[in-house]
Amino acid sequence: MKLKEIKCKKVIDFLCDNIEIDFDKECCEKIKNHVHECEMCKKYFDTLKITAKCYQNYNVDLSKESHQKLINKLGLEE
Amino acid sequence: MTEEELIKLSQSGDRKALSELVKKYEKTVYNFAFKICRDKERAEHTMQETFLSMVKSIGQFEGKSKLSTWLYTVITNHCLMAARTGKKHEWNSLDDEIDIFEEKNISSWNVDPEKVFEDNELKEQLDKAISKLPTDYRIVFLLRDVEGLSTAETGEIANLSVPAVKSRLHRARIFLREELNKVLQYEA
Ligand SMILES: [Zn+2]
């Protein structure tokens, strides 16, 4: 495997554990430097942040009726 | 009252404490179920089943893991079971190595994640993209990237090793990226 691929793998592995790169932390220095110079990892990082944000912000409201149905089904009271 | 106290009271038969616990977690449970199945009716059913199961087994809850972790596990198992009895479209067993995917034509995206809630077209695109992902990959992506749990917690809930979580997560991310890229890229 090429050296670049090993570095990319490390970045991908890191980003599986951390969705954010803490740019102030020293341990992130190598990751940060690689992401700055590797277009593939930069795109991976950017798109995964947008994707996560989109799905995080897409929420549904629980209606009062649904809440009441649940409480009744469980035989509980307010 | 702390969660621990509410659990203790519920275990001794206090129905009021039990409804407090339900109220505390119903939105989280409903939303997580919705994020997996993308259907409000099914999400409501999953939520009911999850809390029925909680009410039934709260006495055996030992507090070794967080109550939220336990609830996520119940939802996950419920949805995996439903997926198994439904259409078979799961991906074939893949090894747990992380592959490098050289991207083809990923461009900049024309999207503002802060406006998701008011953009119905975007919502539809998000539903479509994630629905194509096999359920077990969807669950790993949602637990990790959307709910923000750690890889270890995700593994515990989905019954997967940490390397298996990572490889599924990476594949799910790449898959969603390719799907979303088709609809979100700036038009030239
Ligand atoms: Zn790279």
GROMACS .gro file of C-alpha atoms and ligand atoms in nm:
model
  267
    1MET     CA    1   0.000   0.000   0.000
    2LYS     CA    2   0.119   0.347  -0.080
    3LEU     CA    3   0.223   0.579   0.201
    4LYS     CA    4  -0.051   0.825   0.114
    5GLU     CA    5  -0.315   0.554   0.151
    6ILE     CA    6  -0.185   0.461   0.494
    7LYS     CA    7  -0.222   0.823   0.600
    8CYS     CA    8  -0.573   0.843   0.452
    9LYS     CA    9  -0.669   0.527   0.637
   10LYS     CA   10  -0.551   0.683   0.961
   11VAL     CA   11  -0.764   0.990   0.895
   12ILE     CA   12  -1.070   0.780   0.815
   13ASP     CA   13  -1.012   0.572   1.125
   14PHE     CA   14  -0.972   0.887   1.334
   15LEU     CA   15  -1.291   1.034   1.190
   16CYS     CA   16  -1.482   0.719   1.282
   17ASP     CA   17  -1.406   0.797   1.646
   18ASN     CA   18  -1.426   1.175   1.622
   19ILE     CA   19  -1.661   1.358   1.395
   20GLU     CA   20  -1.480   1.680   1.469
   21ILE     CA   21  -1.114   1.757   1.435
   22ASP     CA   22  -1.015   1.966   1.732
   23PHE     CA   23  -0.779   2.202   1.557
   24ASP     CA   24  -0.635   2.327   1.881
   25LYS     CA   25  -0.534   1.990   2.016
   26GLU     CA   26  -0.178   1.888   1.957
   27CYS     CA   27  -0.261   1.524   1.894
   28CYS     CA   28  -0.473   1.631   1.599
   29GLU     CA   29  -0.180   1.808   1.436
   30LYS     CA   30  -0.092   1.522   1.199
   31ILE     CA   31  -0.453   1.460   1.105
   32LYS     CA   32  -0.506   1.831   1.051
   33ASN     CA   33  -0.200   1.864   0.831
   34HIS     CA   34  -0.299   1.569   0.619
   35VAL     CA   35  -0.656   1.691   0.575
   36HIS     CA   36  -0.520   2.026   0.459
   37GLU     CA   37  -0.312   1.873   0.187
   38CYS     CA   38  -0.516   1.570   0.082
   39GLU     CA   39  -0.818   1.655  -0.127
   40MET     CA   40  -0.981   1.319  -0.077
   41CYS     CA   41  -0.971   1.342   0.303
   42LYS     CA   42  -1.078   1.706   0.297
   43LYS     CA   43  -1.388   1.616   0.095
   44TYR     CA   44  -1.454   1.317   0.320
   45PHE     CA   45  -1.438   1.538   0.627
   46ASP     CA   46  -1.647   1.823   0.479
   47THR     CA   47  -1.924   1.607   0.339
   48LEU     CA   48  -1.953   1.391   0.647
   49LYS     CA   49  -2.002   1.700   0.863
   50ILE     CA   50  -2.279   1.832   0.637
   51THR     CA   51  -2.444   1.490   0.612
   52ALA     CA   52  -2.446   1.444   0.989
   53LYS     CA   53  -2.581   1.796   1.048
   54CYS     CA   54  -2.863   1.746   0.796
   55TYR     CA   55  -2.983   1.427   0.960
   56GLN     CA   56  -2.937   1.572   1.309
   57ASN     CA   57  -3.155   1.869   1.223
   58TYR     CA   58  -3.426   1.663   1.059
   59ASN     CA   59  -3.657   1.590   1.351
   60VAL     CA   60  -4.024   1.511   1.390
   61ASP     CA   61  -4.262   1.642   1.655
   62LEU     CA   62  -4.440   1.401   1.881
   63SER     CA   63  -4.805   1.509   1.874
   64LYS     CA   64  -5.012   1.543   2.191
   65GLU     CA   65  -5.237   1.264   2.063
   66SER     CA   66  -4.945   1.028   2.012
   67HIS     CA   67  -4.815   1.108   2.359
   68GLN     CA   68  -5.160   1.043   2.510
   69LYS     CA   69  -5.199   0.717   2.318
   70LEU     CA   70  -4.865   0.602   2.453
   71ILE     CA   71  -4.952   0.686   2.813
   72ASN     CA   72  -5.287   0.505   2.778
   73LYS     CA   73  -5.128   0.202   2.616
   74LEU     CA   74  -4.885   0.175   2.905
   75GLY     CA   75  -5.166   0.212   3.160
   76LEU     CA   76  -5.000   0.518   3.309
   77GLU     CA   77  -5.133   0.853   3.416
   78GLU     CA   78  -4.995   1.202   3.380
   79MET     CA   79  -3.527   1.404   4.092
   80THR     CA   80  -3.235   1.226   3.929
   81GLU     CA   81  -3.281   0.953   3.673
   82GLU     CA   82  -3.142   0.700   3.917
   83GLU     CA   83  -3.405   0.794   4.175
   84LEU     CA   84  -3.681   0.773   3.916
   85ILE     CA   85  -3.564   0.424   3.817
   86LYS     CA   86  -3.552   0.312   4.181
   87LEU     CA   87  -3.905   0.441   4.243
   88SER     CA   88  -4.033   0.283   3.922
   89GLN     CA   89  -3.885  -0.048   4.028
   90SER     CA   90  -4.078  -0.031   4.354
   91GLY     CA   91  -4.402   0.020   4.161
   92ASP     CA   92  -4.433   0.398   4.151
   93ARG     CA   93  -4.638   0.464   3.835
   94LYS     CA   94  -4.579   0.837   3.851
   95ALA     CA   95  -4.204   0.790   3.838
   96LEU     CA   96  -4.251   0.556   3.546
   97SER     CA   97  -4.445   0.816   3.351
   98GLU     CA   98  -4.173   1.070   3.430
   99LEU     CA   99  -3.922   0.836   3.269
  100VAL     CA  100  -4.146   0.792   2.967
  101LYS     CA  101  -4.186   1.169   2.934
  102LYS     CA  102  -3.814   1.217   2.964
  103TYR     CA  103  -3.732   0.983   2.676
  104GLU     CA  104  -4.039   0.973   2.447
  105LYS     CA  105  -3.912   1.238   2.206
  106THR     CA  106  -3.570   1.078   2.177
  107VAL     CA  107  -3.718   0.733   2.124
  108TYR     CA  108  -3.974   0.856   1.871
  109ASN     CA  109  -3.716   1.050   1.674
  110PHE     CA  110  -3.460   0.774   1.670
  111ALA     CA  111  -3.724   0.526   1.553
  112PHE     CA  112  -3.832   0.774   1.284
  113LYS     CA  113  -3.475   0.826   1.172
  114ILE     CA  114  -3.438   0.454   1.113
  115CYS     CA  115  -3.770   0.378   0.943
  116ARG     CA  116  -3.854   0.725   0.795
  117ASP     CA  117  -4.222   0.668   0.861
  118LYS     CA  118  -4.420   0.839   1.138
  119GLU     CA  119  -4.670   0.560   1.188
  120ARG     CA  120  -4.406   0.294   1.219
  121ALA     CA  121  -4.201   0.518   1.445
  122GLU     CA  122  -4.499   0.556   1.676
  123HIS     CA  123  -4.548   0.181   1.685
  124THR     CA  124  -4.180   0.124   1.763
  125MET     CA  125  -4.197   0.384   2.038
  126GLN     CA  126  -4.494   0.208   2.197
  127GLU     CA  127  -4.325  -0.131   2.179
  128THR     CA  128  -4.007   0.012   2.326
  129PHE     CA  129  -4.181   0.162   2.628
  130LEU     CA  130  -4.400  -0.146   2.678
  131SER     CA  131  -4.079  -0.339   2.700
  132MET     CA  132  -3.933  -0.084   2.942
  133VAL     CA  133  -4.239  -0.096   3.169
  134LYS     CA  134  -4.229  -0.475   3.165
  135SER     CA  135  -3.861  -0.512   3.247
  136ILE     CA  136  -3.775  -0.205   3.452
  137GLY     CA  137  -3.755  -0.436   3.755
  138GLN     CA  138  -3.462  -0.618   3.600
  139PHE     CA  139  -3.277  -0.304   3.499
  140GLU     CA  140  -2.950  -0.313   3.688
  141GLY     CA  141  -2.810   0.016   3.580
  142LYS     CA  142  -2.494  -0.136   3.431
  143SER     CA  143  -2.547   0.078   3.125
  144LYS     CA  144  -2.739   0.402   3.090
  145LEU     CA  145  -3.117   0.381   3.047
  146SER     CA  146  -3.079   0.564   2.714
  147THR     CA  147  -2.834   0.298   2.592
  148TRP     CA  148  -3.081   0.032   2.692
  149LEU     CA  149  -3.364   0.210   2.506
  150TYR     CA  150  -3.150   0.249   2.193
  151THR     CA  151  -3.081  -0.125   2.208
  152VAL     CA  152  -3.452  -0.211   2.226
  153ILE     CA  153  -3.531   0.017   1.929
  154THR     CA  154  -3.239  -0.123   1.731
  155ASN     CA  155  -3.347  -0.482   1.787
  156HIS     CA  156  -3.705  -0.400   1.703
  157CYS     CA  157  -3.610  -0.232   1.375
  158LEU     CA  158  -3.363  -0.503   1.276
  159MET     CA  159  -3.630  -0.766   1.334
  160ALA     CA  160  -3.881  -0.570   1.127
  161ALA     CA  161  -3.625  -0.535   0.848
  162ARG     CA  162  -3.560  -0.908   0.848
  163THR     CA  163  -3.925  -0.995   0.806
  164GLY     CA  164  -3.962  -0.727   0.538
  165LYS     CA  165  -3.797  -0.699   0.201
  166LYS     CA  166  -3.456  -0.856   0.182
  167HIS     CA  167  -3.209  -0.602   0.058
  168GLU     CA  168  -2.928  -0.623   0.310
  169TRP     CA  169  -2.575  -0.603   0.182
  170ASN     CA  170  -2.380  -0.922   0.176
  171SER     CA  171  -2.134  -0.990   0.452
  172LEU     CA  172  -1.844  -0.758   0.410
  173ASP     CA  173  -1.522  -0.782   0.598
  174ASP     CA  174  -1.445  -0.530   0.866
  175GLU     CA  175  -1.151  -0.365   0.698
  176ILE     CA  176  -1.175   0.002   0.611
  177ASP     CA  177  -1.145   0.045   0.236
  178ILE     CA  178  -1.023   0.359   0.073
  179PHE     CA  179  -1.277   0.500  -0.165
  180GLU     CA  180  -1.123   0.735  -0.415
  181GLU     CA  181  -1.406   0.975  -0.484
  182LYS     CA  182  -1.508   1.030  -0.841
  183ASN     CA  183  -1.685   1.357  -0.876
  184ILE     CA  184  -1.780   1.489  -0.540
  185SER     CA  185  -1.849   1.859  -0.577
  186SER     CA  186  -1.946   2.135  -0.337
  187TRP     CA  187  -2.295   2.102  -0.202
  188ASN     CA  188  -2.571   2.353  -0.233
  189VAL     CA  189  -2.726   2.300   0.106
  190ASP     CA  190  -2.770   2.472   0.440
  191PRO     CA  191  -2.808   2.212   0.717
  192GLU     CA  192  -2.957   2.480   0.943
  193LYS     CA  193  -3.260   2.509   0.715
  194VAL     CA  194  -3.350   2.141   0.698
  195PHE     CA  195  -3.664   2.179   0.906
  196GLU     CA  196  -3.827   2.417   0.657
  197ASP     CA  197  -3.710   2.255   0.335
  198ASN     CA  198  -3.945   1.976   0.233
  199GLU     CA  199  -3.760   1.894  -0.085
  200LEU     CA  200  -3.438   1.844   0.108
  201LYS     CA  201  -3.620   1.628   0.362
  202GLU     CA  202  -3.745   1.406   0.083
  203GLN     CA  203  -3.393   1.373  -0.055
  204LEU     CA  204  -3.258   1.285   0.288
  205ASP     CA  205  -3.531   1.023   0.335
  206LYS     CA  206  -3.462   0.868  -0.004
  207ALA     CA  207  -3.086   0.851   0.043
  208ILE     CA  208  -3.089   0.688   0.385
  209SER     CA  209  -3.370   0.448   0.293
  210LYS     CA  210  -3.141   0.285   0.036
  211LEU     CA  211  -2.893   0.195   0.308
  212PRO     CA  212  -2.931  -0.151   0.467
  213THR     CA  213  -3.086  -0.124   0.813
  214ASP     CA  214  -2.779  -0.231   1.010
  215TYR     CA  215  -2.563   0.030   0.834
  216ARG     CA  216  -2.831   0.292   0.885
  217ILE     CA  217  -2.839   0.219   1.257
  218VAL     CA  218  -2.462   0.248   1.296
  219PHE     CA  219  -2.457   0.578   1.107
  220LEU     CA  220  -2.746   0.717   1.313
  221LEU     CA  221  -2.609   0.612   1.651
  222ARG     CA  222  -2.264   0.742   1.578
  223ASP     CA  223  -2.299   1.047   1.354
  224VAL     CA  224  -2.649   1.165   1.436
  225GLU     CA  225  -2.704   1.072   1.802
  226GLY     CA  226  -2.338   1.129   1.877
  227LEU     CA  227  -2.265   0.809   2.069
  228SER     CA  228  -1.912   0.671   2.085
  229THR     CA  229  -1.798   0.383   1.864
  230ALA     CA  230  -1.786   0.160   2.175
  231GLU     CA  231  -2.145   0.244   2.277
  232THR     CA  232  -2.261   0.199   1.919
  233GLY     CA  233  -2.096  -0.143   1.915
  234GLU     CA  234  -2.265  -0.239   2.240
  235ILE     CA  235  -2.608  -0.138   2.111
  236ALA     CA  236  -2.574  -0.289   1.764
  237ASN     CA  237  -2.391  -0.596   1.893
  238LEU     CA  238  -2.083  -0.532   1.681
  239SER     CA  239  -1.711  -0.510   1.748
  240VAL     CA  240  -1.549  -0.168   1.728
  241PRO     CA  241  -1.373  -0.248   1.396
  242ALA     CA  242  -1.708  -0.366   1.256
  243VAL     CA  243  -1.872  -0.040   1.369
  244LYS     CA  244  -1.599   0.162   1.202
  245SER     CA  245  -1.610  -0.016   0.869
  246ARG     CA  246  -1.990   0.002   0.855
  247LEU     CA  247  -1.982   0.368   0.952
  248HIS     CA  248  -1.729   0.448   0.683
  249ARG     CA  249  -1.924   0.260   0.418
  250ALA     CA  250  -2.249   0.425   0.523
  251ARG     CA  251  -2.088   0.770   0.506
  252ILE     CA  252  -1.948   0.705   0.159
  253PHE     CA  253  -2.279   0.565   0.040
  254LEU     CA  254  -2.480   0.862   0.170
  255ARG     CA  255  -2.229   1.101   0.027
  256GLU     CA  256  -2.266   0.954  -0.319
  257GLU     CA  257  -2.644   0.952  -0.298
  258LEU     CA  258  -2.663   1.309  -0.167
  259ASN     CA  259  -2.403   1.431  -0.413
  260LYS     CA  260  -2.640   1.347  -0.698
  261VAL     CA  261  -2.903   1.586  -0.566
  262LEU     CA  262  -2.711   1.847  -0.368
  263GLN     CA  263  -2.430   1.947  -0.599
  264TYR     CA  264  -2.428   2.295  -0.745
  265GLU     CA  265  -2.549   2.295  -1.098
  266ALA     CA  266  -2.279   2.394  -1.340
  267ZN      ZN  267  -0.595   1.152   0.267
   0.00000   0.00000   0.00000
